[in-house]
CSV table of C-alpha atoms in Angstrom, one decimal:
chain,number,residue,atom,x,y,z
A,1472,UNK,CA,-176.3,-23.4,90.1
A,1473,UNK,CA,-175.2,-19.8,90.5
A,1474,UNK,CA,-174.1,-18.5,94.0
A,1475,UNK,CA,-177.1,-17.6,96.1
A,1476,UNK,CA,-176.8,-14.6,98.7
A,1477,UNK,CA,-175.7,-17.1,101.5
A,1478,UNK,CA,-172.5,-19.1,100.6
A,1479,UNK,CA,-172.9,-21.8,103.4
A,1480,UNK,CA,-176.4,-22.4,102.3
A,1481,UNK,CA,-175.5,-22.5,98.5
A,1482,UNK,CA,-172.7,-24.8,98.8
A,1483,UNK,CA,-174.6,-27.3,101.1
A,1484,UNK,CA,-177.7,-27.3,99.0
A,1485,UNK,CA,-175.4,-28.4,96.0
A,1486,UNK,CA,-173.5,-30.9,98.1
A,1487,UNK,CA,-176.6,-32.6,99.5
A,1488,UNK,CA,-178.2,-32.9,95.7
A,1489,UNK,CA,-175.6,-35.4,94.9
A,1490,UNK,CA,-176.5,-38.7,97.2
A,1491,UNK,CA,-180.2,-38.1,96.3
A,1492,UNK,CA,-179.8,-37.7,92.7
A,1493,UNK,CA,-177.7,-41.1,92.4
A,1494,UNK,CA,-180.5,-43.0,94.2
A,1495,UNK,CA,-183.2,-41.4,92.1
A,1496,UNK,CA,-181.7,-42.1,89.0
A,1497,UNK,CA,-181.1,-45.6,89.8
A,1498,UNK,CA,-184.8,-46.1,90.9
A,1499,UNK,CA,-186.2,-44.4,87.7
A,1500,UNK,CA,-183.9,-46.1,85.4
A,1501,UNK,CA,-184.8,-49.7,87.1
A,1502,UNK,CA,-188.5,-48.6,87.2
A,1503,UNK,CA,-188.5,-47.9,83.5
A,1504,UNK,CA,-186.6,-51.0,82.5
A,1505,UNK,CA,-188.8,-53.0,84.7
A,1506,UNK,CA,-192.0,-51.7,83.2
A,1507,UNK,CA,-190.8,-52.2,79.8
A,1508,UNK,CA,-190.1,-56.0,80.9
A,1509,UNK,CA,-193.4,-56.4,82.2
A,1510,UNK,CA,-196.0,-54.4,79.9
A,1511,UNK,CA,-194.4,-53.9,76.6
A,1512,UNK,CA,-191.6,-56.1,75.2
A,1513,UNK,CA,-191.1,-60.0,76.6
A,1514,UNK,CA,-187.4,-59.2,77.2
A,1515,UNK,CA,-187.6,-60.5,80.7
A,1516,UNK,CA,-184.3,-59.6,82.7
A,1517,UNK,CA,-182.7,-57.6,80.0
A,1518,UNK,CA,-184.9,-54.4,80.3
A,1519,UNK,CA,-184.4,-54.1,83.9
A,1520,UNK,CA,-180.6,-54.6,83.7
A,1521,UNK,CA,-180.2,-52.4,80.7
A,1522,UNK,CA,-182.4,-49.8,82.6
A,1523,UNK,CA,-180.4,-49.9,85.9
A,1524,UNK,CA,-177.1,-49.3,83.8
A,1525,UNK,CA,-178.5,-46.6,82.1
A,1526,UNK,CA,-179.7,-45.1,85.7
A,1527,UNK,CA,-176.4,-45.6,86.9
A,1528,UNK,CA,-174.5,-43.9,84.3
A,1529,UNK,CA,-177.0,-40.9,84.4
A,1530,UNK,CA,-176.6,-40.7,88.3
A,1531,UNK,CA,-172.9,-40.8,88.1
A,1532,UNK,CA,-172.9,-38.2,85.0
A,1533,UNK,CA,-175.0,-35.9,87.0
A,1534,UNK,CA,-173.0,-36.1,90.3
A,1535,UNK,CA,-169.8,-35.5,88.2
A,1536,UNK,CA,-171.7,-32.2,86.7
A,1537,UNK,CA,-172.4,-31.2,90.1
A,1538,UNK,CA,-169.1,-31.5,91.5
A,1539,UNK,CA,-167.7,-29.7,88.7
A,1540,UNK,CA,-169.8,-26.8,89.2
A,1541,UNK,CA,-168.9,-26.7,92.7
A,1542,UNK,CA,-165.1,-26.5,92.1
B,1251,UNK,CA,-190.4,-49.7,123.4
B,1252,UNK,CA,-193.1,-48.2,121.0
B,1253,UNK,CA,-192.7,-48.6,117.0
B,1254,UNK,CA,-190.6,-45.5,116.0
B,1255,UNK,CA,-192.8,-45.1,112.9
B,1256,UNK,CA,-196.1,-45.1,115.0
B,1257,UNK,CA,-196.0,-41.1,115.1
B,1258,UNK,CA,-196.5,-41.1,111.3
B,1259,UNK,CA,-199.6,-43.0,111.1
B,1260,UNK,CA,-202.7,-40.9,110.2
B,1261,UNK,CA,-206.2,-41.5,111.6
B,1262,UNK,CA,-209.5,-40.1,110.3
B,1263,UNK,CA,-210.7,-37.5,112.6
B,1264,UNK,CA,-213.8,-36.4,110.6
B,1265,UNK,CA,-214.9,-38.8,108.0
B,1266,UNK,CA,-216.0,-36.8,104.7
B,1267,UNK,CA,-216.5,-38.1,101.2
B,1268,UNK,CA,-216.9,-35.7,98.0
B,1269,UNK,CA,-218.2,-37.6,94.9
B,1270,UNK,CA,-216.8,-40.8,96.1
B,1271,UNK,CA,-213.5,-39.3,97.2
B,1272,UNK,CA,-212.1,-39.9,100.5
B,1273,UNK,CA,-211.5,-36.3,101.8
B,1274,UNK,CA,-211.6,-37.2,105.5
B,1275,UNK,CA,-209.8,-34.6,108.1
B,1276,UNK,CA,-207.0,-36.1,109.9
B,1277,UNK,CA,-204.2,-34.8,111.8
B,1278,UNK,CA,-202.2,-33.9,108.6
B,1279,UNK,CA,-204.9,-31.8,107.2
B,1280,UNK,CA,-205.4,-29.9,110.4
B,1281,UNK,CA,-201.9,-29.1,110.3
B,1282,UNK,CA,-201.7,-27.9,106.9
B,1283,UNK,CA,-204.8,-25.6,107.8
B,1284,UNK,CA,-202.8,-24.2,110.7
B,1285,UNK,CA,-199.9,-23.5,108.8
B,1286,UNK,CA,-201.8,-21.6,106.2
B,1287,UNK,CA,-203.5,-19.7,108.8
B,1288,UNK,CA,-200.3,-18.8,110.4
B,1289,UNK,CA,-198.5,-17.6,107.4
B,1290,UNK,CA,-201.4,-15.7,106.5
B,1291,UNK,CA,-201.8,-14.1,109.8
B,1292,UNK,CA,-198.1,-13.3,110.3
B,1293,UNK,CA,-197.8,-11.7,106.8
B,1294,UNK,CA,-200.8,-9.7,107.0
B,1295,UNK,CA,-199.8,-8.6,110.6
B,1296,UNK,CA,-196.2,-7.4,109.0
B,1297,UNK,CA,-198.0,-5.7,106.3
B,1298,UNK,CA,-200.4,-3.8,108.1
B,1299,UNK,CA,-198.1,-1.2,109.8
B,1300,UNK,CA,-196.5,-0.4,106.6
B,1301,UNK,CA,-194.6,2.4,108.4
B,1302,UNK,CA,-191.3,3.8,106.8
B,1303,UNK,CA,-189.4,2.7,109.9
B,1304,UNK,CA,-190.1,-1.0,109.9
B,1305,UNK,CA,-191.3,-2.8,112.9
B,1306,UNK,CA,-189.5,-6.2,114.0
B,1307,UNK,CA,-192.2,-8.2,112.0
B,1308,UNK,CA,-192.3,-6.3,108.9
B,1309,UNK,CA,-188.4,-6.0,108.6
B,1310,UNK,CA,-188.5,-9.8,108.8
B,1311,UNK,CA,-190.9,-10.0,106.0
B,1312,UNK,CA,-188.9,-7.7,104.0
B,1313,UNK,CA,-185.8,-9.7,104.6
B,1314,UNK,CA,-187.8,-12.7,103.5
B,1315,UNK,CA,-188.9,-11.0,100.3
B,1316,UNK,CA,-185.4,-10.0,99.4
B,1317,UNK,CA,-184.0,-13.4,100.1
B,1318,UNK,CA,-186.6,-15.1,97.8
B,1319,UNK,CA,-186.1,-12.4,95.0
B,1320,UNK,CA,-182.5,-12.8,95.2
B,1321,UNK,CA,-182.8,-16.4,94.7
B,1322,UNK,CA,-185.0,-16.1,91.7
B,1323,UNK,CA,-182.8,-13.5,90.1
B,1324,UNK,CA,-179.7,-15.8,90.5
B,1325,UNK,CA,-181.4,-18.8,89.1
B,1326,UNK,CA,-184.1,-17.7,86.5
B,1327,UNK,CA,-183.0,-14.0,86.0
B,1328,UNK,CA,-185.5,-10.9,86.1
B,1329,UNK,CA,-188.0,-12.6,83.8
B,1330,UNK,CA,-188.5,-15.4,86.5
B,1331,UNK,CA,-190.4,-12.6,89.0
B,1332,UNK,CA,-193.3,-13.8,87.4
B,1333,UNK,CA,-193.3,-16.8,89.4
B,1334,UNK,CA,-192.4,-15.0,92.4
B,1335,UNK,CA,-195.8,-15.8,94.2
B,1336,UNK,CA,-195.5,-19.6,93.5
B,1337,UNK,CA,-191.9,-19.7,94.8
B,1338,UNK,CA,-192.5,-17.8,98.2
B,1339,UNK,CA,-195.7,-19.9,98.6
B,1340,UNK,CA,-193.8,-22.9,98.3
B,1341,UNK,CA,-191.1,-22.0,100.5
B,1342,UNK,CA,-193.3,-20.4,103.4
B,1343,UNK,CA,-195.6,-23.5,103.3
B,1344,UNK,CA,-192.5,-26.1,103.4
B,1345,UNK,CA,-190.5,-23.9,106.0
B,1346,UNK,CA,-193.7,-23.7,108.5
B,1347,UNK,CA,-194.5,-27.1,107.9
B,1348,UNK,CA,-191.0,-28.5,109.0
B,1349,UNK,CA,-190.8,-26.1,111.9
B,1350,UNK,CA,-194.3,-26.5,113.3
B,1351,UNK,CA,-193.9,-30.1,113.0
B,1352,UNK,CA,-191.2,-30.1,115.3
B,1353,UNK,CA,-193.4,-28.9,118.2
B,1354,UNK,CA,-194.3,-31.7,120.5
B,1355,UNK,CA,-197.7,-33.3,119.6
B,1356,UNK,CA,-197.9,-31.7,116.3
B,1357,UNK,CA,-197.7,-33.3,113.0
B,1358,UNK,CA,-194.9,-33.1,110.4
B,1359,UNK,CA,-197.0,-32.7,107.1
B,1360,UNK,CA,-193.7,-32.9,105.0
B,1361,UNK,CA,-192.9,-36.6,106.2
B,1362,UNK,CA,-195.6,-37.8,104.1
B,1363,UNK,CA,-194.4,-38.8,100.5
B,1364,UNK,CA,-197.8,-37.9,99.1
B,1365,UNK,CA,-197.6,-34.2,100.0
B,1366,UNK,CA,-193.9,-33.8,98.8
B,1367,UNK,CA,-194.6,-36.0,95.7
B,1368,UNK,CA,-197.4,-33.8,94.6
B,1369,UNK,CA,-195.4,-30.7,95.3
B,1370,UNK,CA,-192.3,-31.8,93.2
B,1371,UNK,CA,-194.3,-33.4,90.5
B,1372,UNK,CA,-196.6,-30.2,90.2
B,1373,UNK,CA,-193.3,-28.0,89.9
B,1374,UNK,CA,-191.7,-30.3,87.4
B,1375,UNK,CA,-194.8,-30.4,85.1
B,1376,UNK,CA,-195.0,-26.6,85.4
B,1377,UNK,CA,-191.4,-26.4,84.4
B,1378,UNK,CA,-192.2,-28.3,81.3
B,1379,UNK,CA,-195.1,-26.5,80.2
B,1380,UNK,CA,-193.3,-23.2,80.5
B,1381,UNK,CA,-190.3,-24.5,78.5
B,1382,UNK,CA,-192.6,-25.9,75.9
B,1383,UNK,CA,-194.7,-22.5,75.7
B,1384,UNK,CA,-191.5,-20.4,75.4
B,1385,UNK,CA,-189.4,-22.4,73.1
B,1386,UNK,CA,-191.9,-24.5,71.4
B,1387,UNK,CA,-190.6,-28.1,70.1
B,1388,UNK,CA,-187.1,-26.7,70.3
B,1389,UNK,CA,-187.4,-27.4,73.9
B,1390,UNK,CA,-186.9,-30.9,73.3
B,1391,UNK,CA,-183.1,-30.1,72.8
B,1392,UNK,CA,-182.7,-30.3,76.7
B,1393,UNK,CA,-182.5,-34.1,76.0
B,1394,UNK,CA,-179.5,-33.7,73.7
B,1395,UNK,CA,-176.3,-32.3,75.8
B,1396,UNK,CA,-174.5,-29.9,73.8
B,1397,UNK,CA,-171.6,-31.2,71.8
B,1398,UNK,CA,-172.7,-34.8,71.5
B,1399,UNK,CA,-171.3,-36.8,68.8
B,1400,UNK,CA,-173.9,-38.2,66.5
B,1401,UNK,CA,-173.1,-41.8,67.2
B,1402,UNK,CA,-173.5,-41.4,70.9
B,1403,UNK,CA,-177.2,-40.3,70.6
B,1404,UNK,CA,-178.9,-43.4,71.1
B,1405,UNK,CA,-177.1,-43.9,74.4
B,1406,UNK,CA,-177.4,-40.1,75.6
B,1407,UNK,CA,-181.0,-39.6,74.9
B,1408,UNK,CA,-182.2,-42.2,77.4
B,1409,UNK,CA,-179.7,-41.1,80.0
B,1410,UNK,CA,-180.9,-37.7,79.7
B,1411,UNK,CA,-184.5,-38.9,79.8
B,1412,UNK,CA,-183.7,-40.8,83.0
B,1413,UNK,CA,-182.2,-37.9,84.5
B,1414,UNK,CA,-185.0,-35.8,83.8
B,1415,UNK,CA,-187.5,-38.3,85.2
B,1416,UNK,CA,-185.4,-38.4,88.3
B,1417,UNK,CA,-186.0,-34.7,89.1
B,1418,UNK,CA,-189.2,-35.0,90.9
B,1419,UNK,CA,-188.3,-38.3,92.5
B,1420,UNK,CA,-185.2,-36.8,94.0
B,1421,UNK,CA,-186.7,-33.7,95.0
B,1422,UNK,CA,-189.7,-35.3,96.9
B,1423,UNK,CA,-187.6,-38.0,98.5
B,1424,UNK,CA,-185.1,-35.9,99.7
B,1425,UNK,CA,-187.5,-33.8,101.7
B,1426,UNK,CA,-189.6,-36.9,102.9
B,1427,UNK,CA,-186.8,-38.7,103.8
B,1428,UNK,CA,-185.0,-36.0,105.5
B,1429,UNK,CA,-188.1,-35.0,107.8
B,1430,UNK,CA,-189.0,-38.7,108.6
B,1431,UNK,CA,-185.4,-39.8,109.5
B,1432,UNK,CA,-185.1,-36.9,111.6
B,1433,UNK,CA,-188.2,-37.5,113.7
B,1434,UNK,CA,-187.5,-41.2,114.0
B,1435,UNK,CA,-184.0,-40.4,115.6
B,1436,UNK,CA,-185.5,-38.0,117.8
B,1437,UNK,CA,-188.2,-40.5,118.9
B,1438,UNK,CA,-185.8,-43.4,119.2
B,1439,UNK,CA,-183.1,-41.1,121.4
B,1440,UNK,CA,-185.9,-39.8,123.6
B,1441,UNK,CA,-187.5,-43.3,124.3
B,1442,UNK,CA,-183.9,-44.3,125.2
B,1443,UNK,CA,-183.9,-41.4,127.7
B,1444,UNK,CA,-187.1,-42.4,129.1
B,1445,UNK,CA,-186.3,-46.2,129.4
B,1446,UNK,CA,-182.7,-45.4,130.7
B,1447,UNK,CA,-184.2,-43.7,133.8
B,1448,UNK,CA,-182.1,-41.1,135.8
B,1449,UNK,CA,-178.8,-43.4,136.1
B,1450,UNK,CA,-178.0,-43.3,132.2
B,1451,UNK,CA,-180.9,-41.6,130.8
B,1452,UNK,CA,-179.3,-38.3,130.8
B,1453,UNK,CA,-176.8,-39.2,127.9
B,1454,UNK,CA,-179.6,-39.8,125.2
B,1455,UNK,CA,-181.6,-37.1,126.6
B,1456,UNK,CA,-178.6,-34.6,126.0
B,1457,UNK,CA,-178.2,-36.1,122.4
B,1458,UNK,CA,-182.0,-35.5,121.9
B,1459,UNK,CA,-181.6,-31.7,123.0
B,1460,UNK,CA,-178.5,-31.5,120.6
B,1461,UNK,CA,-180.1,-33.2,117.7
B,1462,UNK,CA,-183.4,-31.0,118.1
B,1463,UNK,CA,-181.1,-27.9,117.3
B,1464,UNK,CA,-179.7,-29.7,114.5
B,1465,UNK,CA,-183.5,-30.4,113.1
B,1466,UNK,CA,-184.2,-26.8,113.3
B,1467,UNK,CA,-181.4,-26.2,110.8
B,1468,UNK,CA,-182.4,-29.1,108.7
B,1469,UNK,CA,-185.9,-27.8,108.6
B,1470,UNK,CA,-184.6,-24.4,107.2
B,1471,UNK,CA,-182.0,-26.1,104.9
B,1472,UNK,CA,-184.6,-28.4,103.4
B,1473,UNK,CA,-187.3,-25.8,102.6
B,1474,UNK,CA,-184.4,-23.8,101.1
B,1475,UNK,CA,-183.0,-26.6,98.8
B,1476,UNK,CA,-186.5,-27.4,97.8
B,1477,UNK,CA,-187.1,-23.8,96.5
B,1478,UNK,CA,-183.8,-23.5,95.0
B,1479,UNK,CA,-184.0,-26.6,93.0
B,1480,UNK,CA,-187.6,-25.5,92.0
B,1481,UNK,CA,-186.1,-22.1,90.9
B,1482,UNK,CA,-183.4,-24.2,88.9
B,1483,UNK,CA,-185.7,-26.3,87.3
B,1484,UNK,CA,-187.7,-23.4,86.1
B,1485,UNK,CA,-184.5,-21.5,85.2
B,1486,UNK,CA,-183.7,-24.5,82.7
B,1487,UNK,CA,-187.0,-24.4,81.3
B,1488,UNK,CA,-186.3,-20.4,80.6
B,1489,UNK,CA,-182.8,-20.7,79.2
B,1490,UNK,CA,-181.7,-23.6,77.1
B,1491,UNK,CA,-178.2,-24.2,77.5
């Protein structure tokens, strides 16, 4: 994210993003995995597990990217 | 003590139905009308004088336009000015919803996940449509981070899809959770102040006053974050990395 007119606001905006992004990717990953389990394939727990792991990786990767842009 | 989530319940005031859909008027709908009316009134009043030496209201409106234009230029570049009306409307609506919701007796519209969810989903779908229109099928390359070795693709593409899908979720949940949590804390502390009486009640009451100031700041910051992230997502649609 490029710099905005107000440096305090811009930094805060980027920092606040990290926490919610972690949560959101985990929710989406788990949700996608769970729906694959229940409606598409009979892979009972493994879709959910795989989805959660992918969501976690995505969240950490996003947090890392945001932190790198901050520094 | 009262249930702290009680103020967020909505009760139908005027029951209405349109083609079988429930479009009843409740407190949130009235608040949205008030917000829209207030924004239109303030901005038309700021515009009406139109003098070279601006009045107070006019210079505030000019400051606002400059602020939003700077935001768009930084994230989307000059071609993003096409979306100025959308971004400005979003910013003003969310800001006034947050601020007016802080008035005692009013209702914070942005504390409903439905409202923020529709905003976030609408913005996200629009950004994808814009990207598809500008770049065509090449737009799908946002799912492949640059410099990924071929054997990692089966892992990276699902991860990218998840982080794309997480964008509207985090956008809507952030605004909704911030507003709801702030108002719950204010309500609980004020309830403590009342039940504490004069002897000890001044302590939670002073916390309420301090937190109220913080909430005003949060109202601005959350509106700003929502709009700047909208700009960033739109900018991603304009410029493929």
